[in-house]
Amino acid sequence: MFCQQCGAQVEPGAKFCATCGRPAQDQAAPPAANPVQPPPAAYSQPSYSQPQDYRATLPGASYPGAPQSMPPGMQKPANYLPWAIAVTLCCCVIGGIVGIVYSVQANSKWESGDYAGAHKAANSARTWLIISAIIGLIVTTFAIMANLATIMATM
Amino acid sequence: MNGKPARRIFLLALMLAVAGAALVVIYLFAPGSSIFYPPCVFHSVTGYHCPGCGAARGLHKLLHGDIRGAFAMNALTMIALPFLLYAMAAEILKSLYGRRALPLPEISARAGWFIFAAVMLFWILRNIPMRPFTLLAPH
């Protein structure tokens, strides 16, 4: 089946689209019939934060990144800014800064109505942060082992 | 943190274990004089301080109650620390329970860019070899 948000192919049985993060909805099994689906009340955006999109009704509004009406059930992507700052300060400046930029971009795209773009940016932030943290851990481990080896050699 | 609950809890436990081990090591061993700390890659390559340089030494001082010394090492980290800990706790609880357990204000894009600018400015200023900017470098 295909994601209703971005059109990417979604694995059968997957709960989220791997490309844009939209909760996958199987046409054959609507989410209401899915007992694992969380109650929508806890998740849904308050109605006042859904921008009234007058621009989408204007002629010629289909430029790239044009504001889209929010698909039902779509949530604001997770905010990775705290993690990005922590990664920047703890180990990995480059990856952390890229993570900061992507997570702020996710926020600003969401505010401007580019919901799929917001999810894409948030996913990029997460990828950069995870890879940076793993590289940081590996470098730290190797440095400790190298230090140990030096000490052993001098004994 | 998407994924199945079991995987999510495993990842969370792993993160907390790594963070806890790091805190114990930072408390017990003074950074700069121990085998446990790799030098900052950015600092060893360029000779300049990165935004996080001094964070480990500052945290070591903070854990031993030396707040002034901690700020002397990396002021930005010490200012950010309480906010980061709270925000990360709120995000972790949200990912576990699926809803906000701790109130966390939405960070607007404008505030996000302001934070980004603050980090970059700190990075630049602490490398200016002149008082008062040297106060921002580890000393």
Coordinates of C-alpha atoms in Angstrom, one line a residue:
Chain A
M1 CA 0.0 0.0 0.0
F2 CA 1.0 3.6 -0.3
C3 CA 1.2 6.5 2.1
Q4 CA -1.7 8.9 1.7
Q5 CA 0.5 11.8 2.6
C6 CA 3.6 11.5 0.5
G7 CA 2.9 8.6 -1.8
A8 CA 5.8 6.5 -0.7
Q9 CA 5.4 2.7 -0.5
V10 CA 4.6 1.6 3.1
E11 CA 5.3 -1.9 4.3
P12 CA 2.2 -3.9 4.9
G13 CA 1.4 -3.8 8.6
A14 CA 3.6 -0.8 9.3
K15 CA 2.1 1.8 11.7
F16 CA 3.9 4.8 10.3
C17 CA 5.2 5.8 6.9
A18 CA 9.0 5.4 6.9
T19 CA 9.4 8.5 4.6
C20 CA 7.2 11.2 6.2
G21 CA 6.2 9.7 9.5
R22 CA 2.5 9.9 8.8
P23 CA 0.5 7.2 10.7
A24 CA -0.2 4.6 8.0
Q25 CA -3.9 3.9 7.4
D26 CA -4.7 0.7 5.6
Q27 CA -7.6 1.2 3.3
A28 CA -8.9 -2.3 4.1
A29 CA -8.7 -1.7 7.9
P30 CA -9.7 1.9 8.9
P31 CA -7.9 3.1 12.1
A32 CA -11.1 3.1 14.1
A33 CA -11.1 -0.7 13.8
N34 CA -7.5 -1.0 14.9
P35 CA -7.4 -1.5 18.7
V36 CA -3.7 -0.6 18.8
Q37 CA -4.4 2.9 17.5
P38 CA -4.2 5.4 20.4
P39 CA -7.3 7.5 21.1
P40 CA -7.3 10.4 18.8
A41 CA -8.2 12.9 21.5
A42 CA -4.9 12.6 23.2
Y43 CA -3.0 13.3 20.0
S44 CA -4.9 15.6 17.8
Q45 CA -3.8 19.2 17.4
P46 CA -6.1 21.7 19.1
S47 CA -8.3 23.2 16.4
Y48 CA -7.0 26.7 16.9
S49 CA -3.5 25.7 15.8
Q50 CA -4.7 24.5 12.4
P51 CA -4.1 27.5 10.1
Q52 CA -7.1 28.5 8.0
D53 CA -5.5 28.2 4.7
Y54 CA -6.9 30.9 2.4
R55 CA -3.9 30.7 0.2
A56 CA -4.7 27.1 -0.9
T57 CA -8.0 28.4 -2.3
L58 CA -6.3 31.0 -4.5
P59 CA -5.7 30.2 -8.2
G60 CA -2.2 29.0 -8.9
A61 CA -1.5 27.9 -5.4
S62 CA 0.3 24.7 -6.5
Y63 CA 3.8 26.1 -6.3
P64 CA 6.4 23.8 -4.6
G65 CA 6.0 23.9 -0.9
A66 CA 2.5 25.3 -1.2
P67 CA 0.6 25.2 2.0
Q68 CA -1.5 22.0 2.2
S69 CA -4.6 21.5 4.2
M70 CA -3.6 19.2 7.1
P71 CA -4.5 15.6 6.5
P72 CA -6.7 14.2 9.2
G73 CA -4.8 12.3 11.9
M74 CA -1.5 14.0 11.2
Q75 CA 0.5 15.0 14.2
K76 CA 3.2 17.6 14.7
P77 CA 6.5 15.8 14.3
A78 CA 8.6 15.3 17.5
N79 CA 10.7 18.2 18.5
Y80 CA 14.4 17.1 18.4
L81 CA 15.8 20.6 19.4
P82 CA 16.8 19.6 23.0
W83 CA 18.6 16.5 21.7
A84 CA 20.3 18.5 19.0
I85 CA 21.6 21.0 21.5
A86 CA 22.8 18.2 23.8
V87 CA 24.6 16.5 20.9
T88 CA 26.3 19.8 20.0
L89 CA 27.5 20.5 23.5
C90 CA 28.4 16.8 24.4
C91 CA 30.4 15.6 21.5
C92 CA 29.6 16.3 17.9
V93 CA 29.5 19.9 16.8
I94 CA 28.9 19.4 13.1
G95 CA 26.1 16.8 13.4
G96 CA 24.6 18.6 16.3
I97 CA 24.4 22.0 14.5
V98 CA 22.9 20.2 11.5
G99 CA 20.4 18.6 13.8
I100 CA 19.5 22.1 15.3
V101 CA 18.9 23.5 11.9
Y102 CA 16.7 20.6 10.7
S103 CA 14.6 20.6 13.9
V104 CA 14.0 24.3 13.8
Q105 CA 13.2 24.0 10.1
A106 CA 10.6 21.3 11.0
N107 CA 9.0 23.8 13.4
S108 CA 8.9 26.6 10.9
K109 CA 7.6 24.4 8.1
W110 CA 4.8 23.2 10.3
E111 CA 4.0 26.7 11.2
S112 CA 3.8 27.7 7.5
G113 CA 1.6 24.8 6.7
D114 CA 4.1 22.5 4.9
Y115 CA 3.2 19.5 7.0
A116 CA 5.0 16.8 4.9
G117 CA 8.1 19.0 4.8
A118 CA 8.0 19.4 8.5
H119 CA 8.0 15.6 9.0
K120 CA 10.8 15.2 6.4
A121 CA 13.0 17.8 8.3
A122 CA 12.3 16.2 11.7
N123 CA 13.3 12.8 10.3
S124 CA 16.5 14.3 8.9
A125 CA 17.2 15.9 12.3
R126 CA 16.7 12.5 13.9
T127 CA 19.0 10.7 11.4
W128 CA 21.8 13.2 11.8
L129 CA 21.5 13.1 15.6
I130 CA 21.5 9.3 15.9
I131 CA 24.5 9.0 13.5
S132 CA 26.4 11.7 15.3
A133 CA 25.8 10.1 18.7
I134 CA 26.9 6.7 17.5
I135 CA 30.1 8.2 15.9
G136 CA 30.7 10.0 19.2
L137 CA 30.4 6.8 21.2
I138 CA 32.6 4.9 18.8
V139 CA 35.3 7.6 18.9
T140 CA 35.2 7.8 22.7
T141 CA 35.5 4.0 23.0
F142 CA 38.5 4.0 20.6
A143 CA 40.2 6.9 22.4
I144 CA 39.8 5.1 25.8
M145 CA 41.2 1.9 24.3
A146 CA 44.1 3.8 22.7
N147 CA 44.9 5.5 26.0
L148 CA 44.8 2.1 27.8
A149 CA 47.1 0.6 25.2
T150 CA 49.6 3.5 25.7
I151 CA 49.6 3.0 29.4
M152 CA 50.0 -0.8 29.1
A153 CA 53.0 -0.3 26.7
T154 CA 54.8 2.0 29.2
M155 CA 54.4 -0.3 32.1
Chain B
M1 CA 11.3 7.9 19.0
N2 CA 8.9 5.9 16.9
G3 CA 8.9 2.2 16.9
K4 CA 7.4 -0.7 18.8
P5 CA 7.0 -0.1 22.6
A6 CA 9.5 -2.9 23.5
R7 CA 12.2 -1.5 21.2
R8 CA 11.5 2.0 22.5
I9 CA 11.9 1.0 26.1
F10 CA 15.1 -0.9 25.3
L11 CA 16.5 2.2 23.5
L12 CA 15.5 4.4 26.4
A13 CA 17.2 2.0 28.9
L14 CA 20.3 2.0 26.8
M15 CA 20.4 5.8 26.6
L16 CA 19.9 6.1 30.4
A17 CA 22.6 3.5 31.1
V18 CA 25.1 5.3 28.8
A19 CA 24.2 8.7 30.4
G20 CA 24.5 7.3 33.9
A21 CA 27.9 5.6 33.2
A22 CA 29.1 8.9 31.7
L23 CA 28.0 10.8 34.8
V24 CA 29.7 8.4 37.2
V25 CA 33.0 8.6 35.2
I26 CA 32.8 12.4 35.0
Y27 CA 32.2 12.6 38.8
L28 CA 35.0 10.2 39.7
F29 CA 37.7 11.3 37.2
A30 CA 38.8 14.8 36.4
P31 CA 38.6 15.5 32.6
G32 CA 42.0 16.5 31.2
S33 CA 43.9 14.2 33.5
S34 CA 42.4 10.8 32.9
I35 CA 42.4 8.1 30.2
F36 CA 38.6 8.3 29.9
Y37 CA 38.3 11.4 27.9
P38 CA 39.0 11.7 24.2
P39 CA 40.2 15.2 23.2
C40 CA 37.6 17.3 21.3
V41 CA 38.2 16.5 17.6
F42 CA 37.4 20.0 16.5
H43 CA 39.8 21.5 19.0
S44 CA 42.7 19.1 18.2
V45 CA 42.3 19.7 14.4
T46 CA 41.7 23.5 14.4
G47 CA 43.1 24.7 17.7
Y48 CA 39.8 26.6 18.3
H49 CA 37.2 25.9 21.0
C50 CA 34.0 24.3 19.9
P51 CA 30.7 25.2 21.6
G52 CA 31.0 22.2 23.8
C53 CA 34.7 22.5 24.8
G54 CA 34.9 22.5 28.6
A55 CA 31.5 20.9 29.1
A56 CA 33.0 17.7 30.6
R57 CA 35.3 19.7 32.9
G58 CA 32.5 22.0 33.8
L59 CA 30.2 19.1 34.6
H60 CA 32.9 17.6 36.8
K61 CA 33.2 20.8 38.8
L62 CA 29.4 21.1 39.0
L63 CA 29.0 17.6 40.3
H64 CA 31.5 18.5 43.0
G65 CA 29.6 21.7 43.9
D66 CA 31.9 24.2 42.2
I67 CA 29.3 26.3 40.3
R68 CA 31.6 29.2 39.6
G69 CA 34.3 26.9 38.2
A70 CA 31.6 25.1 36.1
F71 CA 30.6 28.5 34.5
A72 CA 34.2 29.3 33.9
M73 CA 34.6 26.2 31.8
N74 CA 31.5 26.4 29.6
A75 CA 28.9 29.0 30.5
L76 CA 26.5 28.1 27.7
T77 CA 26.3 24.4 28.8
M78 CA 25.6 25.4 32.4
I79 CA 22.8 27.8 31.3
A80 CA 21.3 25.3 28.9
L81 CA 21.6 22.3 31.3
P82 CA 18.4 22.7 33.4
F83 CA 16.3 23.5 30.3
L84 CA 17.8 20.6 28.4
L85 CA 17.2 18.1 31.2
Y86 CA 13.6 19.2 31.7
A87 CA 12.9 19.2 27.9
M88 CA 14.5 15.8 27.4
A89 CA 12.6 14.4 30.4
A90 CA 9.3 15.8 28.9
E91 CA 10.0 14.3 25.5
I92 CA 10.9 10.9 26.9
L93 CA 7.8 10.8 29.0
K94 CA 5.7 11.9 26.0
S95 CA 7.2 9.1 23.9
L96 CA 6.4 6.6 26.6
Y97 CA 2.9 7.6 27.4
G98 CA 1.8 9.1 24.1
R99 CA 0.8 12.4 25.6
R100 CA 2.3 15.2 27.6
A101 CA 3.1 14.2 31.2
L102 CA 5.2 17.3 31.8
P103 CA 4.0 20.6 30.4
L104 CA 6.4 21.8 27.7
P105 CA 5.8 25.0 25.8
E106 CA 5.9 24.7 22.0
I107 CA 9.2 26.3 20.7
S108 CA 8.3 28.6 17.9
A109 CA 10.5 28.6 14.8
R110 CA 11.5 32.2 15.7
A111 CA 12.7 31.0 19.2
G112 CA 14.4 28.1 17.5
W113 CA 16.4 30.3 15.2
F114 CA 17.3 32.5 18.2
I115 CA 18.7 29.5 20.0
F116 CA 20.7 28.5 16.9
A117 CA 22.1 32.0 16.7
A118 CA 23.0 32.0 20.4
V119 CA 25.0 28.8 19.9
M120 CA 26.8 30.1 16.9
L121 CA 27.5 33.4 18.6
F122 CA 28.9 31.7 21.6
W123 CA 31.1 29.5 19.3
I124 CA 32.6 32.6 17.6
L125 CA 32.9 34.9 20.7
R126 CA 34.7 32.3 22.9
N127 CA 37.5 32.1 20.2
I128 CA 38.3 35.8 20.2
P129 CA 41.6 36.0 22.1
M130 CA 40.7 39.2 24.0
R131 CA 39.1 40.0 27.3
P132 CA 36.2 39.8 28.0
F133 CA 35.7 37.1 25.4
T134 CA 38.3 34.9 26.9
L135 CA 36.0 34.5 29.9
L136 CA 33.8 32.4 27.6
A137 CA 36.6 30.0 26.8
P138 CA 37.5 27.3 29.3
H139 CA 39.8 28.9 31.9

